Amino acid sequence: MIYYYTSFSSPIGRIYALKTEKGLKLLTFSKNELESQLHKLKIKNGKLKNNKTPFLNLKKELLDYFSGKKVNFSEKLDFSSGTEFQKKVWKEMRKIPYGQKKSYKWLAQRVGDFKKARAVGNACGSNPFGIIIPCHRVVKEDRGLGGYSGGLWIKKKLLELEAKT
């Protein structure tokens, strides 16, 4: 299997992406997270290619998103790195509409148990598809920001961007 990766500039800094023919494996704001994923996958020499071409549509959609457009991301996602619970949370999180915020408790109820808000928070923190699966739209019950693996300043910036449109 060949792995493709790239990075590009955005209004919130560099974005790093990794994909295979199965789909996008990672979209992150952290070079360290990309390197950690590559290490976990134990990719052998010759199986990793720095190539922007497989990411042209994703980059266009992200640029549209950052310009304030509501984007239905078309990128095929490879969920193979998640547990069954994480996949359930990520798929439900993806349904949160642009510009809306939902609580960890609300999301826990949607996946079957409002008492699992902390587990939902952990699944949000493990989300490998920043922006596409909008974990930035998940906040605390009291409307506080909660956490964000990309950094709270990025979460705040994404929520402000979506509030403008």
Coordinates of N, CA and C in Angstrom, one line a residue:
M1 N 0.8 -1.2 0.0 CA 0.0 0.0 0.0 C 0.9 1.2 0.0
I2 N 0.5 2.2 -0.8 CA 1.3 3.5 -0.9 C 0.5 4.5 -0.1
Y3 N 1.3 5.2 0.7 CA 0.8 6.3 1.5 C 1.3 7.6 0.9
Y4 N 0.3 8.6 0.8 CA 0.6 9.9 0.3 C 0.5 10.9 1.4
Y5 N 1.4 11.9 1.4 CA 1.2 13.0 2.4 C 1.5 14.3 1.8
T6 N 1.1 15.3 2.4 CA 1.3 16.7 2.0 C 1.1 17.6 3.1
S7 N 1.4 18.9 2.9 CA 1.1 19.9 3.9 C 0.8 21.2 3.1
F8 N 0.0 22.1 3.7 CA -0.2 23.3 3.0 C -0.6 24.4 4.0
S9 N -0.5 25.6 3.6 CA -0.8 26.8 4.5 C -2.3 27.0 4.6
S10 N -2.7 27.5 5.8 CA -4.1 27.8 5.9 C -4.1 29.0 6.9
P11 N -5.3 29.7 7.1 CA -5.4 30.8 8.0 C -5.1 30.4 9.5
I12 N -5.0 29.1 9.8 CA -4.7 28.7 11.1 C -3.4 28.0 11.2
G13 N -2.6 28.1 10.2 CA -1.3 27.5 10.2 C -1.2 26.4 9.2
R14 N -0.2 25.6 9.3 CA 0.0 24.4 8.4 C -1.0 23.3 8.7
I15 N -1.5 22.7 7.6 CA -2.3 21.5 7.7 C -1.6 20.4 7.1
Y16 N -1.6 19.2 7.8 CA -0.9 18.0 7.3 C -1.9 17.0 7.0
A17 N -1.7 16.3 5.9 CA -2.7 15.3 5.4 C -1.9 14.0 5.0
L18 N -2.6 12.9 5.3 CA -2.1 11.5 4.9 C -3.2 10.7 4.4
K19 N -3.0 10.0 3.2 CA -4.0 9.2 2.7 C -3.5 8.0 1.9
T20 N -4.3 7.0 1.7 CA -4.1 5.9 0.8 C -5.2 5.8 -0.2
E21 N -5.2 4.7 -0.9 CA -6.3 4.5 -1.9 C -7.6 4.2 -1.1
K22 N -7.5 3.8 0.2 CA -8.7 3.6 1.0 C -9.4 4.9 1.4
G23 N -8.6 6.0 1.4 CA -9.1 7.3 1.8 C -8.2 8.1 2.7
L24 N -8.6 9.2 3.1 CA -7.9 10.1 4.0 C -7.7 9.4 5.4
K25 N -6.5 9.3 5.9 CA -6.2 8.7 7.2 C -6.0 9.7 8.3
L26 N -5.6 10.9 7.9 CA -5.2 11.9 8.9 C -5.3 13.3 8.3
L27 N -5.9 14.2 9.0 CA -5.9 15.7 8.7 C -5.6 16.4 10.0
T28 N -4.5 17.0 10.1 CA -4.1 17.5 11.4 C -3.4 18.9 11.3
F29 N -3.2 19.6 12.4 CA -2.5 20.8 12.4 C -1.1 20.7 13.0
S30 N -0.7 19.4 13.2 CA 0.5 19.1 13.9 C 1.4 18.2 13.1
K31 N 2.6 18.7 12.8 CA 3.6 17.9 12.1 C 4.0 16.7 13.0
N32 N 4.0 16.9 14.3 CA 4.4 15.8 15.3 C 3.3 14.7 15.2
E33 N 2.0 15.1 15.1 CA 1.0 14.1 15.0 C 1.1 13.3 13.7
L34 N 1.4 14.0 12.6 CA 1.7 13.3 11.3 C 2.8 12.3 11.5
E35 N 3.9 12.7 12.0 CA 5.1 11.9 12.2 C 4.8 10.7 13.2
S36 N 4.0 10.9 14.2 CA 3.6 9.9 15.1 C 2.7 8.8 14.4
Q37 N 1.8 9.3 13.5 CA 1.0 8.4 12.7 C 1.8 7.5 11.8
L38 N 2.8 8.2 11.1 CA 3.7 7.5 10.2 C 4.5 6.4 11.0
H39 N 4.9 6.7 12.2 CA 5.7 5.8 13.0 C 4.8 4.6 13.4
K40 N 3.5 4.9 13.8 CA 2.6 3.8 14.2 C 2.3 2.9 13.0
L41 N 2.2 3.4 11.8 CA 1.9 2.6 10.7 C 3.1 1.8 10.2
K42 N 4.3 2.1 10.7 CA 5.6 1.4 10.3 C 5.7 1.3 8.8
I43 N 5.6 2.5 8.2 CA 5.7 2.5 6.7 C 7.1 2.3 6.3
K44 N 7.3 1.4 5.4 CA 8.7 1.1 4.9 C 9.1 2.1 3.8
N45 N 10.4 2.2 3.6 CA 10.9 3.1 2.5 C 10.2 2.7 1.2
G46 N 9.9 3.7 0.4 CA 9.3 3.5 -0.9 C 7.8 3.4 -0.8
K47 N 7.2 3.3 0.3 CA 5.8 3.2 0.5 C 5.2 4.6 0.9
L48 N 6.0 5.6 1.1 CA 5.6 6.9 1.4 C 6.0 7.9 0.4
K49 N 5.0 8.7 -0.1 CA 5.3 9.6 -1.2 C 4.7 11.0 -0.8
N50 N 5.6 12.0 -0.9 CA 5.1 13.4 -0.8 C 4.6 13.8 -2.1
N51 N 3.3 14.0 -2.2 CA 2.6 14.2 -3.5 C 1.4 15.1 -3.2
K52 N 1.3 16.3 -3.8 CA 0.1 17.1 -3.6 C -1.1 16.7 -4.4
T53 N -0.8 16.1 -5.5 CA -1.9 15.8 -6.5 C -3.1 15.0 -5.8
P54 N -2.9 14.0 -5.0 CA -4.1 13.3 -4.4 C -4.9 14.2 -3.4
F55 N -4.4 15.4 -3.1 CA -5.0 16.3 -2.1 C -5.6 17.5 -2.7
L56 N -5.6 17.7 -4.1 CA -6.0 18.9 -4.7 C -7.5 19.3 -4.4
N57 N -8.4 18.3 -4.4 CA -9.8 18.5 -4.1 C -9.9 18.9 -2.6
L58 N -9.3 18.2 -1.7 CA -9.3 18.5 -0.3 C -8.8 19.9 0.0
K59 N -7.7 20.3 -0.6 CA -7.2 21.6 -0.4 C -8.2 22.7 -0.9
K60 N -8.8 22.4 -2.1 CA -9.8 23.4 -2.6 C -11.0 23.5 -1.6
E61 N -11.5 22.4 -1.1 CA -12.6 22.4 -0.2 C -12.2 23.1 1.1
L62 N -11.0 22.9 1.6 CA -10.6 23.6 2.8 C -10.4 25.1 2.6
L63 N -9.9 25.5 1.4 CA -9.8 26.9 1.1 C -11.2 27.5 1.1
D64 N -12.2 26.8 0.5 CA -13.6 27.3 0.5 C -14.1 27.4 1.9
Y65 N -13.8 26.4 2.7 CA -14.3 26.5 4.1 C -13.7 27.7 4.8
F66 N -12.4 27.9 4.7 CA -11.7 29.1 5.3 C -12.2 30.4 4.8
S67 N -12.8 30.4 3.6 CA -13.3 31.7 3.0 C -14.7 31.9 3.5
G68 N -15.2 31.0 4.3 CA -16.6 31.2 4.9 C -17.7 30.5 4.2
K69 N -17.4 29.6 3.3 CA -18.4 28.8 2.6 C -18.7 27.6 3.4
K70 N -20.0 27.2 3.4 CA -20.4 25.9 4.0 C -20.0 24.8 3.0
V71 N -19.2 23.9 3.5 CA -18.6 22.9 2.6 C -19.1 21.5 3.1
N72 N -19.6 20.7 2.2 CA -19.8 19.3 2.4 C -18.6 18.6 1.9
F73 N -17.7 18.3 2.8 CA -16.5 17.7 2.4 C -16.7 16.3 1.7
S74 N -16.1 16.2 0.5 CA -16.4 15.0 -0.3 C -15.3 13.9 -0.1
E75 N -14.3 14.2 0.7 CA -13.1 13.3 0.8 C -13.6 12.0 1.5
K76 N -13.2 10.9 0.9 CA -13.5 9.5 1.5 C -12.6 9.4 2.7
L77 N -13.1 8.9 3.8 CA -12.3 8.8 5.0 C -12.0 7.3 5.3
D78 N -10.9 7.1 5.8 CA -10.4 5.8 6.2 C -10.5 5.7 7.8
F79 N -11.5 5.1 8.3 CA -11.8 5.0 9.7 C -11.0 3.9 10.4
S80 N -10.2 3.2 9.7 CA -9.6 2.0 10.3 C -8.7 2.2 11.6
S81 N -8.3 3.4 11.9 CA -7.5 3.6 13.1 C -8.4 3.8 14.3
G82 N -9.7 3.8 14.2 CA -10.5 4.1 15.4 C -11.2 2.8 15.9
T83 N -11.5 2.9 17.2 CA -12.3 1.8 17.9 C -13.7 1.9 17.4
E84 N -14.5 0.9 17.6 CA -15.9 0.9 17.2 C -16.6 2.1 17.9
F85 N -16.3 2.4 19.2 CA -17.0 3.5 19.9 C -16.5 4.8 19.2
Q86 N -15.2 5.0 18.9 CA -14.8 6.2 18.3 C -15.4 6.4 17.0
K87 N -15.5 5.4 16.2 CA -16.1 5.5 14.9 C -17.6 5.9 15.0
K88 N -18.3 5.4 16.0 CA -19.7 5.8 16.2 C -19.8 7.3 16.5
V89 N -18.9 7.7 17.4 CA -18.8 9.1 17.8 C -18.5 10.0 16.6
W90 N -17.4 9.6 15.9 CA -17.0 10.4 14.7 C -18.1 10.6 13.7
K91 N -18.8 9.5 13.4 CA -19.9 9.5 12.4 C -21.0 10.4 12.9
E92 N -21.3 10.3 14.2 CA -22.4 11.2 14.7 C -22.0 12.6 14.7
M93 N -20.7 12.9 15.1 CA -20.2 14.3 15.1 C -20.2 14.9 13.8
R94 N -20.0 14.1 12.7 CA -20.0 14.6 11.4 C -21.4 15.2 11.0
K95 N -22.4 14.8 11.7 CA -23.8 15.3 11.4 C -24.1 16.7 12.0
I96 N -23.2 17.2 12.9 CA -23.5 18.5 13.5 C -23.4 19.6 12.4
P97 N -24.4 20.3 12.3 CA -24.5 21.3 11.2 C -23.4 22.4 11.3
Y98 N -23.0 22.9 10.2 CA -22.1 24.1 10.2 C -22.6 25.2 11.0
G99 N -21.8 25.8 11.8 CA -22.2 27.0 12.6 C -22.9 26.6 13.9
Q100 N -23.2 25.4 14.2 CA -23.9 25.0 15.4 C -22.9 24.4 16.4
K101 N -23.2 24.5 17.7 CA -22.4 23.8 18.7 C -23.3 22.9 19.4
K102 N -22.8 21.7 19.8 CA -23.5 20.7 20.6 C -22.6 20.3 21.7
S103 N -23.2 19.9 22.8 CA -22.4 19.5 24.0 C -21.9 18.1 23.9
Y104 N -20.9 17.8 24.7 CA -20.3 16.4 24.8 C -21.5 15.5 25.3
K105 N -22.3 16.0 26.3 CA -23.4 15.2 26.8 C -24.4 14.9 25.7
W106 N -24.7 15.9 24.9 CA -25.7 15.8 23.8 C -25.1 14.7 22.8
L107 N -23.9 14.7 22.5 CA -23.3 13.8 21.6 C -23.3 12.4 22.3
A108 N -23.0 12.3 23.6 CA -23.1 11.0 24.3 C -24.5 10.4 24.2
Q109 N -25.5 11.3 24.3 CA -26.9 10.8 24.2 C -27.1 10.2 22.8
R110 N -26.6 10.9 21.8 CA -26.8 10.5 20.4 C -26.1 9.1 20.1
V111 N -25.0 8.8 20.8 CA -24.4 7.5 20.6 C -24.8 6.5 21.6
G112 N -25.8 6.8 22.5 CA -26.5 5.8 23.3 C -26.4 5.9 24.8
D113 N -25.6 6.8 25.4 CA -25.5 6.9 26.8 C -25.0 8.3 27.3
F114 N -25.9 9.1 27.8 CA -25.5 10.4 28.2 C -24.4 10.4 29.3
K115 N -24.2 9.3 30.0 CA -23.2 9.2 31.0 C -21.8 9.0 30.4
K116 N -21.7 8.9 29.2 CA -20.4 8.7 28.5 C -19.8 9.9 27.9
A117 N -20.2 11.1 28.5 CA -19.7 12.4 28.0 C -18.2 12.4 28.0
R118 N -17.5 11.9 29.0 CA -16.1 11.9 29.1 C -15.5 11.0 28.0
A119 N -16.1 9.8 27.8 CA -15.6 8.9 26.7 C -15.8 9.6 25.4
V120 N -16.9 10.3 25.2 CA -17.1 11.1 24.0 C -16.0 12.1 23.8
G121 N -15.6 12.8 24.9 CA -14.6 13.8 24.8 C -13.3 13.2 24.4
N122 N -13.0 12.0 24.9 CA -11.8 11.3 24.5 C -11.8 10.9 23.0
A123 N -13.0 10.5 22.5 CA -13.1 10.2 21.1 C -12.9 11.4 20.3
C124 N -13.4 12.5 20.7 CA -13.2 13.8 20.0 C -11.7 14.1 19.9
G125 N -11.0 13.9 21.0 CA -9.6 14.2 21.1 C -8.8 13.3 20.2
S126 N -9.4 12.1 19.9 CA -8.7 11.1 19.0 C -9.1 11.3 17.5
N127 N -10.0 12.2 17.2 CA -10.5 12.4 15.9 C -9.3 12.7 14.9
P128 N -9.1 11.8 13.9 CA -8.0 12.0 13.0 C -8.3 12.9 11.8
F129 N -9.5 13.5 11.8 CA -10.0 14.2 10.6 C -10.5 15.6 11.0
G130 N -9.6 16.4 11.6 CA -9.9 17.8 12.0 C -10.6 18.5 10.9
I131 N -11.6 19.4 11.3 CA -12.4 20.2 10.4 C -13.4 19.3 9.7
I132 N -13.0 18.3 9.0 CA -14.0 17.4 8.2 C -14.9 16.8 9.2
I133 N -14.4 16.2 10.2 CA -15.3 15.7 11.3 C -15.2 16.8 12.4
P134 N -16.2 17.6 12.5 CA -16.1 18.9 13.2 C -16.1 18.8 14.8
C135 N -15.1 18.2 15.3 CA -15.0 18.1 16.8 C -14.9 19.5 17.4
H136 N -14.6 20.5 16.6 CA -14.5 21.9 17.2 C -15.9 22.4 17.5
R137 N -17.0 21.8 17.0 CA -18.4 22.2 17.3 C -18.9 21.5 18.6
V138 N -18.1 20.7 19.2 CA -18.5 20.1 20.5 C -17.9 20.8 21.6
V139 N -18.8 21.3 22.5 CA -18.4 22.1 23.6 C -19.0 21.6 24.9
K140 N -18.6 22.2 26.0 CA -19.1 21.7 27.3 C -20.5 22.1 27.5
E141 N -21.2 21.4 28.4 CA -22.6 21.7 28.7 C -22.9 23.1 29.0
D142 N -21.9 23.8 29.7 CA -22.1 25.2 30.1 C -21.7 26.2 29.0
R143 N -21.4 25.6 27.8 CA -21.0 26.3 26.6 C -19.5 26.8 26.6
G144 N -18.8 26.3 27.6 CA -17.3 26.6 27.6 C -16.7 25.7 26.5
L145 N -15.6 26.1 26.0 CA -15.0 25.5 24.9 C -14.6 24.0 25.1
G146 N -14.2 23.6 26.3 CA -13.8 22.2 26.5 C -12.4 22.1 26.0
G147 N -12.0 21.0 25.4 CA -10.7 20.8 24.9 C -10.6 20.8 23.3
Y148 N -9.4 20.8 22.8 CA -9.3 20.6 21.4 C -7.8 20.2 21.1
S149 N -7.6 19.1 20.4 CA -6.3 18.6 20.3 C -5.4 19.5 19.4
G150 N -6.0 20.3 18.5 CA -5.3 21.2 17.7 C -4.9 22.5 18.5
G151 N -5.4 22.7 19.7 CA -5.2 23.9 20.5 C -6.5 24.7 20.5
L152 N -6.8 25.2 21.7 CA -8.1 25.9 21.9 C -8.2 27.2 21.0
W153 N -7.0 27.8 20.7 CA -7.1 29.0 19.9 C -7.6 28.6 18.5
I154 N -7.3 27.4 18.0 CA -7.8 27.0 16.7 C -9.3 26.7 16.8
K155 N -9.7 26.0 17.8 CA -11.1 25.7 18.0 C -11.9 27.0 18.0
K156 N -11.4 28.0 18.8 CA -12.1 29.3 18.9 C -12.2 30.0 17.5
K157 N -11.1 29.9 16.8 CA -11.0 30.5 15.4 C -12.0 29.9 14.5
L158 N -12.1 28.5 14.5 CA -13.0 27.8 13.6 C -14.5 28.2 14.0
L159 N -14.8 28.2 15.3 CA -16.1 28.6 15.7 C -16.5 30.0 15.3
E160 N -15.5 30.9 15.4 CA -15.7 32.3 15.0 C -16.0 32.4 13.5
L161 N -15.2 31.6 12.7 CA -15.4 31.6 11.3 C -16.8 31.2 10.9
E162 N -17.2 30.1 11.5 CA -18.5 29.6 11.2 C -19.7 30.5 11.7
A163 N -19.4 31.2 12.8 CA -20.5 32.1 13.3 C -20.7 33.3 12.4
K164 N -19.7 33.7 11.6 CA -19.8 34.8 10.7 C -20.8 34.6 9.5
T165 N -21.0 33.3 9.1 CA -21.8 33.1 7.9 C -23.2 32.6 8.3

